[in-house]
Coordinates of C-alpha atoms in Angstrom, one line a residue:
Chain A
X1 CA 24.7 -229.3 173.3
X2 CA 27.8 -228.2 171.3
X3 CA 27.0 -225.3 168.7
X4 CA 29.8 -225.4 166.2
X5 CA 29.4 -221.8 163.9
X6 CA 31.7 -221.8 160.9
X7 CA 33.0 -218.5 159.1
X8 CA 34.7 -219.6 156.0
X9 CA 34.2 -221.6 152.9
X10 CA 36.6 -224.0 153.9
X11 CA 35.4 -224.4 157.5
X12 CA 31.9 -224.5 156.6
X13 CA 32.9 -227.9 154.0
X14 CA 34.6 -229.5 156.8
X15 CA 31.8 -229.0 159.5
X16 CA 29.4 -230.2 156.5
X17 CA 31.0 -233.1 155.9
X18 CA 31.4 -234.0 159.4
X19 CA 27.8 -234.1 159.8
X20 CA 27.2 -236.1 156.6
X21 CA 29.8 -238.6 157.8
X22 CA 28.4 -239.0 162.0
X23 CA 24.9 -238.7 161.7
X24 CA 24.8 -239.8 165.0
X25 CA 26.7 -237.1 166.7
X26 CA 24.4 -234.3 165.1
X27 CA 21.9 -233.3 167.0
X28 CA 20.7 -230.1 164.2
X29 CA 22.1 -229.0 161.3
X30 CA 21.2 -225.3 159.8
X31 CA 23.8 -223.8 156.8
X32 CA 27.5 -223.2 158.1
X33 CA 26.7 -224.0 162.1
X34 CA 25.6 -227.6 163.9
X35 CA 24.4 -228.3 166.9
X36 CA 26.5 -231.6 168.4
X37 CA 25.6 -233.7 171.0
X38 CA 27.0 -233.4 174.4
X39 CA 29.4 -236.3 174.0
X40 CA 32.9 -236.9 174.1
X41 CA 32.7 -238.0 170.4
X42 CA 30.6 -234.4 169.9
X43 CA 33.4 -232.5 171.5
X44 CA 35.9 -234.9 169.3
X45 CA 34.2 -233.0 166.0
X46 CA 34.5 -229.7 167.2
X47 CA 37.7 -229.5 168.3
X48 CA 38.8 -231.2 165.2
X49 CA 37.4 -228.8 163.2
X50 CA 38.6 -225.9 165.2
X51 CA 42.0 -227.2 165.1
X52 CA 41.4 -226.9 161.3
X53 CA 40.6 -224.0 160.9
X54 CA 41.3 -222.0 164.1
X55 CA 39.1 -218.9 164.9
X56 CA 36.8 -219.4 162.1
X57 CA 35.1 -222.1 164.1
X58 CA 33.1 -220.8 166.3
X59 CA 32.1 -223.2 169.8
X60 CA 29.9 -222.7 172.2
X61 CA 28.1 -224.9 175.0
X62 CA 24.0 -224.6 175.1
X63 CA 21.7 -225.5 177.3
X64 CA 17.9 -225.3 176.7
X65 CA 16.3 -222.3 178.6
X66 CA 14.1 -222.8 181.5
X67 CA 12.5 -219.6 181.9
X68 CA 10.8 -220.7 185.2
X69 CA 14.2 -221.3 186.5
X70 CA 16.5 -218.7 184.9
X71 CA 13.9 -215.4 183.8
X72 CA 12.2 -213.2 186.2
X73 CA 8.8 -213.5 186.4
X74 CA 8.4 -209.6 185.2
X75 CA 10.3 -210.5 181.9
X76 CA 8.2 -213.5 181.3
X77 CA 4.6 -211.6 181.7
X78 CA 6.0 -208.8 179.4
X79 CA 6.7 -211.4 177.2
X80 CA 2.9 -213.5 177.4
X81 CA 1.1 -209.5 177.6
X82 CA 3.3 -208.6 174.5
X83 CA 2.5 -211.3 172.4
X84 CA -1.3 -211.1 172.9
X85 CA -1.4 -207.2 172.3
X86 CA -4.5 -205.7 170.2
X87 CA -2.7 -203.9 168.3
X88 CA 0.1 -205.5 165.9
X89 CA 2.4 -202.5 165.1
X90 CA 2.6 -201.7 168.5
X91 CA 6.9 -202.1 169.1
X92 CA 7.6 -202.9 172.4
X93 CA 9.1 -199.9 174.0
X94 CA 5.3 -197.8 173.2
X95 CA 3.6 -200.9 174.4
X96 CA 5.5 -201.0 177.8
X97 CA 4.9 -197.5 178.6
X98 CA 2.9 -196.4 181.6
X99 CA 2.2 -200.0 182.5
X100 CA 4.1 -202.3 185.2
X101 CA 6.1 -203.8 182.2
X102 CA 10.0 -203.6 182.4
X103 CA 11.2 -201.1 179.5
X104 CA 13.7 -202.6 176.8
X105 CA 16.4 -200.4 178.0
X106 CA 16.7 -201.6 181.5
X107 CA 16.2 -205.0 180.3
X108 CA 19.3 -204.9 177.8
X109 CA 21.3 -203.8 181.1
X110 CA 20.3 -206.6 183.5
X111 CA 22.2 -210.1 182.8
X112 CA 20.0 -213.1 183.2
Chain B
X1 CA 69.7 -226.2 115.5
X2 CA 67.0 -225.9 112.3
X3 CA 64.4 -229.2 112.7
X4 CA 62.5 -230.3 109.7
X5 CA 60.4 -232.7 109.3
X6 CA 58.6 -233.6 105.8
X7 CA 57.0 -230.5 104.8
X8 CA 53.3 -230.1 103.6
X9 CA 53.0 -228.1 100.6
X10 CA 51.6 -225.1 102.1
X11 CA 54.9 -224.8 104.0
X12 CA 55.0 -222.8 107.2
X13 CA 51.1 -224.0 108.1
X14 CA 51.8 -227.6 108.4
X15 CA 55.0 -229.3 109.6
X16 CA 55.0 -233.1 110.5
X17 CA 58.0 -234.0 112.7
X18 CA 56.8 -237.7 113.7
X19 CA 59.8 -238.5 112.3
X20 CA 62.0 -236.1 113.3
X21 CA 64.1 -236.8 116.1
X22 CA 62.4 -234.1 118.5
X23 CA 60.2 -234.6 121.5
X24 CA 56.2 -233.2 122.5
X25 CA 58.4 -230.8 125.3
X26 CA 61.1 -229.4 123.0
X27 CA 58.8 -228.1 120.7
X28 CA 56.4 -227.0 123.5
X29 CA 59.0 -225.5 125.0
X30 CA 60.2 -223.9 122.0
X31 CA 56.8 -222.2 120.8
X32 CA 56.7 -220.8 124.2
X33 CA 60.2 -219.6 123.6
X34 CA 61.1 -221.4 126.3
X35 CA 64.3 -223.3 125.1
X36 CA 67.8 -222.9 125.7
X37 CA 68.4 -223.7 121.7
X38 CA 65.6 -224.6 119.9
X39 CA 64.0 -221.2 117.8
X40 CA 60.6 -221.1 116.3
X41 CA 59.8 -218.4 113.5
X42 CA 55.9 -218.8 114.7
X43 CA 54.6 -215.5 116.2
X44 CA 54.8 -215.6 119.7
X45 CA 51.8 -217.5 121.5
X46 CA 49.1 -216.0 123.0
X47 CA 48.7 -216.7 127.3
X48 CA 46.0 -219.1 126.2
X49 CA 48.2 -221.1 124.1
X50 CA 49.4 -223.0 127.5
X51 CA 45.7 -224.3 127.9
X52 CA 44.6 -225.3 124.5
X53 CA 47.6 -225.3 122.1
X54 CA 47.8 -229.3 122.6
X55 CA 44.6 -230.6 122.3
X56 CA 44.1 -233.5 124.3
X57 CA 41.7 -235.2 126.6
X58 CA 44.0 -233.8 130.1
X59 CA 41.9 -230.9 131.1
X60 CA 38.2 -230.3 131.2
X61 CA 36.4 -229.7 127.9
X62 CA 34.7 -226.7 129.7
X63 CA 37.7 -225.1 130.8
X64 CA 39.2 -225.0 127.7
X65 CA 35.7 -223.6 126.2
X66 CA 36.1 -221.0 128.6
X67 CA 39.9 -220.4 127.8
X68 CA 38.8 -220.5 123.8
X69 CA 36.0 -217.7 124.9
X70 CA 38.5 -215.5 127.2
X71 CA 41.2 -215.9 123.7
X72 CA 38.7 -214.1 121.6
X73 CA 38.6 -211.2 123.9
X74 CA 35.1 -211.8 125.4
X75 CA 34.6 -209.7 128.9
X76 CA 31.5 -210.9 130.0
X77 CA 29.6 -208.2 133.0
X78 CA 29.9 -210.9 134.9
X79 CA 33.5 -210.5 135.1
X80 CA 33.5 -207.2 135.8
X81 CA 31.2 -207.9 138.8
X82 CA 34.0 -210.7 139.6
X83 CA 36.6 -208.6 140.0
X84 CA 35.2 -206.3 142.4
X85 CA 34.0 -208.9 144.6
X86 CA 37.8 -210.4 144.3
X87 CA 39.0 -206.7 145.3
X88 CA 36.6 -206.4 148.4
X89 CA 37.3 -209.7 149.4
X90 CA 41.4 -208.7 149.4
X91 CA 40.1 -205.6 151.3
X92 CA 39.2 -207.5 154.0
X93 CA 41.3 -207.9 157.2
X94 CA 40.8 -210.3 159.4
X95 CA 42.5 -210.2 163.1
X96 CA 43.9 -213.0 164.4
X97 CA 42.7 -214.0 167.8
X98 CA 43.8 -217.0 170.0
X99 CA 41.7 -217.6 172.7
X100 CA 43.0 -220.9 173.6
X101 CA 45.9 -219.6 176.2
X102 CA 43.0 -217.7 178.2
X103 CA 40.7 -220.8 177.7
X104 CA 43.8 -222.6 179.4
X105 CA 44.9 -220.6 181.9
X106 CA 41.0 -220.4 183.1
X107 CA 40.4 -223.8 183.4
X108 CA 44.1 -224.1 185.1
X109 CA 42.9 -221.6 187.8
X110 CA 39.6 -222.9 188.4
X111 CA 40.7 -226.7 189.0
X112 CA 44.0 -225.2 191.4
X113 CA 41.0 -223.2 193.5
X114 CA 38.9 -226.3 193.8
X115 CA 42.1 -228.2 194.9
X116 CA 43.2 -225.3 197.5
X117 CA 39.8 -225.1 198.7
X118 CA 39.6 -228.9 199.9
X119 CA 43.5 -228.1 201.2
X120 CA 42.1 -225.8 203.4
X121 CA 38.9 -227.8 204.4
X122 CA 41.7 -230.7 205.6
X123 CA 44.0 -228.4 207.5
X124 CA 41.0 -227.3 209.4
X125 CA 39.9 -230.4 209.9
X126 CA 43.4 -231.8 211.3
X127 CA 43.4 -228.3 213.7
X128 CA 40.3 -229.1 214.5
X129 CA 41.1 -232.7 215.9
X130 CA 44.2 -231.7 217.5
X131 CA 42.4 -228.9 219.1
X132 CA 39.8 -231.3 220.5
X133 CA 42.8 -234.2 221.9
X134 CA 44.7 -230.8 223.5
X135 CA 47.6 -231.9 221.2
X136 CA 50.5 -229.0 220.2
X137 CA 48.7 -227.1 217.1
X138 CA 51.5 -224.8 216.2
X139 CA 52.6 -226.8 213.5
X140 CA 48.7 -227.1 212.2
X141 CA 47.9 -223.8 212.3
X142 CA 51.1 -222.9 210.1
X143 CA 50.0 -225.4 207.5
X144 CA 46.1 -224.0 207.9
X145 CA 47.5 -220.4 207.2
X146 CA 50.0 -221.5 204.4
X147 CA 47.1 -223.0 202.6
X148 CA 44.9 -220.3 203.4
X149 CA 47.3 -217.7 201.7
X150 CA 47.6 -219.8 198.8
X151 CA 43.9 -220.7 198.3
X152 CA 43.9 -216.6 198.5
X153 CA 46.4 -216.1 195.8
X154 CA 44.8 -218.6 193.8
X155 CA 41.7 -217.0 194.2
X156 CA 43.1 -214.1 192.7
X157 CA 44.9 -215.8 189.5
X158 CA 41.1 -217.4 188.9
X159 CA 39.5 -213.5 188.4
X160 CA 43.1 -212.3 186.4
X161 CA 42.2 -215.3 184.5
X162 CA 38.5 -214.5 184.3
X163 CA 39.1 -211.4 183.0
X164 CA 41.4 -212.5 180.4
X165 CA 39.5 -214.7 179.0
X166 CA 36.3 -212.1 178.9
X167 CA 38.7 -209.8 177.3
X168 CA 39.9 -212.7 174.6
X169 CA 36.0 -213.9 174.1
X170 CA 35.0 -210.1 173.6
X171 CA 37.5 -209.8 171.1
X172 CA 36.5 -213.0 169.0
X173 CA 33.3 -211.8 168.7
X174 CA 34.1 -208.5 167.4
X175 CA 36.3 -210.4 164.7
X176 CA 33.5 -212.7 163.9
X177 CA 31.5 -209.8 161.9
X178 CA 34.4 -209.4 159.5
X179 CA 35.0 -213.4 159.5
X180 CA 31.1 -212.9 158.1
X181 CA 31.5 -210.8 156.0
X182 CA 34.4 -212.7 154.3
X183 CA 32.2 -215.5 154.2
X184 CA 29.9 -213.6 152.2
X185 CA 32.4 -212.4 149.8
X186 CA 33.6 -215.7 149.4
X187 CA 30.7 -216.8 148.2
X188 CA 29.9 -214.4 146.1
X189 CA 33.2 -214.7 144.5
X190 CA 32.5 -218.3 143.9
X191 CA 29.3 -217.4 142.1
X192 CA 30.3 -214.3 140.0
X193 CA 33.3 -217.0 138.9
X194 CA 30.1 -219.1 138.0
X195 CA 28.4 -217.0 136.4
X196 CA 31.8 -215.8 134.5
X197 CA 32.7 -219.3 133.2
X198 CA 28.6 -219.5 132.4
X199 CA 28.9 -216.4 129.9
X200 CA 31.9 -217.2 128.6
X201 CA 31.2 -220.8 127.2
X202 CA 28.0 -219.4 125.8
X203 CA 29.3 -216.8 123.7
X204 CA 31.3 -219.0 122.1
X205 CA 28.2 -221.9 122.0
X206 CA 27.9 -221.2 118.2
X207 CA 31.1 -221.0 117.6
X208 CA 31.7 -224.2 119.1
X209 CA 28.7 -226.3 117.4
X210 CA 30.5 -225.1 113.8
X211 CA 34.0 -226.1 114.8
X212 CA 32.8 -229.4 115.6
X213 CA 31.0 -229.8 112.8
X214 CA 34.3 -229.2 110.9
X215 CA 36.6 -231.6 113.1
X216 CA 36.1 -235.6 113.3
X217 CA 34.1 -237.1 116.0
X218 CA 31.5 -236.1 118.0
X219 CA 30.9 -233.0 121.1
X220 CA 27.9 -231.1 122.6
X221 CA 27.6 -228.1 124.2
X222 CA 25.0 -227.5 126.7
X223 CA 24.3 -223.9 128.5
X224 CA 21.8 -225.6 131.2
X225 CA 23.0 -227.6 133.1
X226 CA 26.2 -226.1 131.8
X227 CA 28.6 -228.5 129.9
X228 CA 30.3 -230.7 127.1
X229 CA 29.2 -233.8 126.5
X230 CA 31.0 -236.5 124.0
X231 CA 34.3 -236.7 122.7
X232 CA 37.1 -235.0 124.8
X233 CA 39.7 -234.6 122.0
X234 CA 37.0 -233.4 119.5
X235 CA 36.1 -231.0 122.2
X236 CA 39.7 -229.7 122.7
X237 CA 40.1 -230.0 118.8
X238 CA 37.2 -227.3 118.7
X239 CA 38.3 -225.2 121.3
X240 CA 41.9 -225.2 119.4
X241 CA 40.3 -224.1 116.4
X242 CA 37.6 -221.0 117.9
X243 CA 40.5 -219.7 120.1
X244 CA 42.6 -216.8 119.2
X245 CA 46.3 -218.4 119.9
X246 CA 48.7 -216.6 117.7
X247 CA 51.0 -219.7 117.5
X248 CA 50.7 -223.6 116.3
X249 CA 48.7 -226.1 117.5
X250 CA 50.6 -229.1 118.4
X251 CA 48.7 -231.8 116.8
X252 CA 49.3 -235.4 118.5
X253 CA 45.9 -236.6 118.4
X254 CA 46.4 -238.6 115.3
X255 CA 42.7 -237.5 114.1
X256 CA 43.9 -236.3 111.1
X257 CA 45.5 -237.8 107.7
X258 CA 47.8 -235.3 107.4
X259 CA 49.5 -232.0 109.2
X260 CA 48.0 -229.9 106.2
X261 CA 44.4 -231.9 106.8
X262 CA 44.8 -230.4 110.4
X263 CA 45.7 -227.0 109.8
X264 CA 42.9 -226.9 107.8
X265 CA 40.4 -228.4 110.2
X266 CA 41.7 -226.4 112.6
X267 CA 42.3 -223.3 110.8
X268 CA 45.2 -222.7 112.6
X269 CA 48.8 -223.4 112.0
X270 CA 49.6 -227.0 113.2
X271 CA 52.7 -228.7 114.3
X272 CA 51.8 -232.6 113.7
X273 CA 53.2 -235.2 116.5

C-alpha cells in the first residue's frame, strides 16, 4: 500500500479531503497520514498531494510483514518468550541477559 | 472644500449628508485622513475604526465583537499565550529538501542496467552461435566487450545513484522532526487564536446584551457554542456602540430617524448616509 504522512496544516486538509472525496482509494485513515491502495489511482492521490505541497508529504510503499519470510527465527522467539515473561517490569535488555536471546543492541545493528 | 449637510442641533455629534453631494468613500477616506482634499475636524480614528466604523451586514458579527473587545483594550492570557506560540512558530526553520532528482536519477540507472544487462545476454548469445557455425567472431566479440564495459559503467552510475538517493532520503527524514514540530505549533497557534477570539467576545458579552438593548432590532450572543445569532446590522450597530473608536460612525443603515437619534443610540459621534 501507499502511506501518505502529512506535516503541515495545509497538507494534512488536502490529504483529508482527498480521502473524504475517494473513499474507494483509502485503504486506512489515522489523523494527518493515509494508507492508499496500491493502484494507479492511489499513486494519482499521492503524488497530487506531494506536488502540493512538496516535502511535507511524506510517501512511502508498505508491504505487510511476513515474519516467517523476512525475521530470523532468533528474533521471533525473543519476541513469543518476551511477551509471555512472569514478570511485567522486566525491560527487555535484563530479560535477555544470560539466555540464548539476541540483546537489543545487536539487534538495532542488523538490518532485516 | 467644507461639506455640510443639514446639521442636528447638537452640532459636531450628528451630521446628515444624504443630501450632500459626497459619497460613502470620500468620507471614509477622509475620517481615515486618507484624502487628497477633504479634512475632518473628528479626532483621528482608532485602528479599529476600519472594522466597525460602518456598520453593516459585510463582515462577521463575531469578528467585529472581537474587534469591539480588542478596541476597549482587553488582553486576554490567552493572547499572551498566542503570541509566544506565533514567535516559536517564526523560530522555526525548516530545510528545504528535494528528493525528486535522486528519486529520478535512481530509477534512470536501474531501468539502463536492466537494459545493458539483456544487451549483454544477446551479444553472448550472437558469439555464441557464430562460435558454434565457425563463422569470423571478431566483430561479435567487439560488440560483446563494448556492451560489457558499458553494462560496467552503468553498474557504477546505479550505486552513485544509490547513494545519492540514501543520502537525500536520510536527509528528509531528519527534516521531518522540525516539519513536526511546525505542525504542532501550527496547531497550537490555531487554538490559542481560538481561545483568544473566545475571551475576547465574552468580556464584552454584557456589554453587548445592553447595547442591543439600546439599538433597534434584534441580536444574541452566545459563549458556547460561540456566536451571534439574529440581526447582522443590529449586531454591528452594537459592536459600533461598545467599541472604543475615537472617530464617527458612518451611519448608512437607515435604522434610525435621525443622525442625532443615532449618535445617541450609539453613543458615539455619527456621520448619517
Amino acid at each position: 500500500m501507499l502511506l501518505v504522512a502529512t506535516y503541515s496544516r495545509e497538507a494534512r486538509t488536502s490529504l483529508r479531503n482527498a480521502c473524504r472525496s475517494h473513499e474507494s482509494a483509502v485503504r486506512r485513515q489515522f489523523g494527518r497520514a493515509a494508507l492508499l491502495a496500491e493502484t494507479e489511482f492511489g499513486a494519482f492521490l499521492a503524488l497530487r498531494l506531494r506536488e502540493k505541497h512538496g516535502a511535507d508529504v511524506q510517501i512511502e510503499h508498505t508491504s505487510p510483514l511476513n515474519e516467517y519470510a523476512a525475521v530470523p527465527e532468533e528474533i521471533r522467539e525473543a519476541a513469543t518468550a518476551y511477551a509471555d515473561r512472569d514478570q511485567p517490569s522486566t525491560p527487555y535488555a535484563k530479560f535477555a541477559t544470560g539466555t540464548d536471546h539476541p540483546d537489543p543492541t545487536t539487534m538495532r545493528d542488523r538490518e532485516l | 472644500m467644507r461639506v455640510s449637510g443639514e446639521e442636528a442641533a447638537d452640532g459636531d455629534r450628528a451630521i446628515d449628508l444624504r443630501g450632500a453631494p459626497i459619497s460613502l468613500d470620500t468620507v471614509r477616506a477622509a475620517i481615515q485622513r486618507n484624502h487628497p482634499t477633504v479634512r475632518t475636524e473628528y479626532p483621528e480614528p482608532t485602528r479599529w475604526w476600519p472594522t466597525l466604523g460602518i456598520p453593516r451586514d459585510d463582515a462577521a458579527p463575531l469578528d467585529r465583537l472581537v474587534a469591539a473587545a480588542r478596541s476597549r483594550g482587553q488582553y486576554p492570557p490567552a493572547e499572551r499565550a498566542l503570541a509566544a506560540a506565533q514567535r516559536e512558530l517564526r523560530e522555526i526553520t525548516v530545510e528545504r529538501v528535494d528528493t525528486d532528482g535522486t528519486r529520478r536519477r535512481l530509477a534512470d540507472a536501474g531501468s539502463e542496467v536492466e537494459r545493458l544487462r539483456e544487451e549483454v545476454a544477446t551479444a553472448r548469445g550472437r558469439l555464441q552461435s557464430r562460435q558454434e557455425m565457425g563463422a569470423d567472431t571478431a566483430e561479435a566479440e567487439a560488440a560483446l566487450d563494448d556492451a560489457v564495459r558499458r553494462l560496467s559503467e552503468a553498474e557504477t552510475e546505479r550505486v552513485a545513484a544509490e547513494q545519492a538517493h540514501d543520502a537525500a532520503q536520510r536527509r528528509a527524514r531528519e527534516t521531518r522532526a522540525a516539519r513536526e514540530r511546525r505542525l504542532r505549533l501550527q496547531d497550537r497557534v490555531a487554538n490559542r487564536r481560538r481561545d483568544t477570539r473566545h475571551a475576547l467576545a465574552a468580556s464584552v458579552e454584557d456589554a453587548f446584551a445592553a447595547a442591543v438593548d439600546a439599538l433597534p432590532g434584534e441580536a444574541t450572543f452566545s459563549i458556547d457554542p460561540l456566536g451571534v445569532e439574529g440581526d447582522e446590522v443590529t449586531a454591528a450597530l452594537a459592536a459600533a456602540r461598545i467599541a472604543d473608536l475615537r472617530a464617527p460612525v458612518i451611519d448608512t443603515t437607515r435604522r434610525f430617524e435621525s443622525a442625532s437619534a443615532g449618535a445617541e443610540a450609539l453613543d458615539a459621534p455619527v456621520v448619517r448616509l
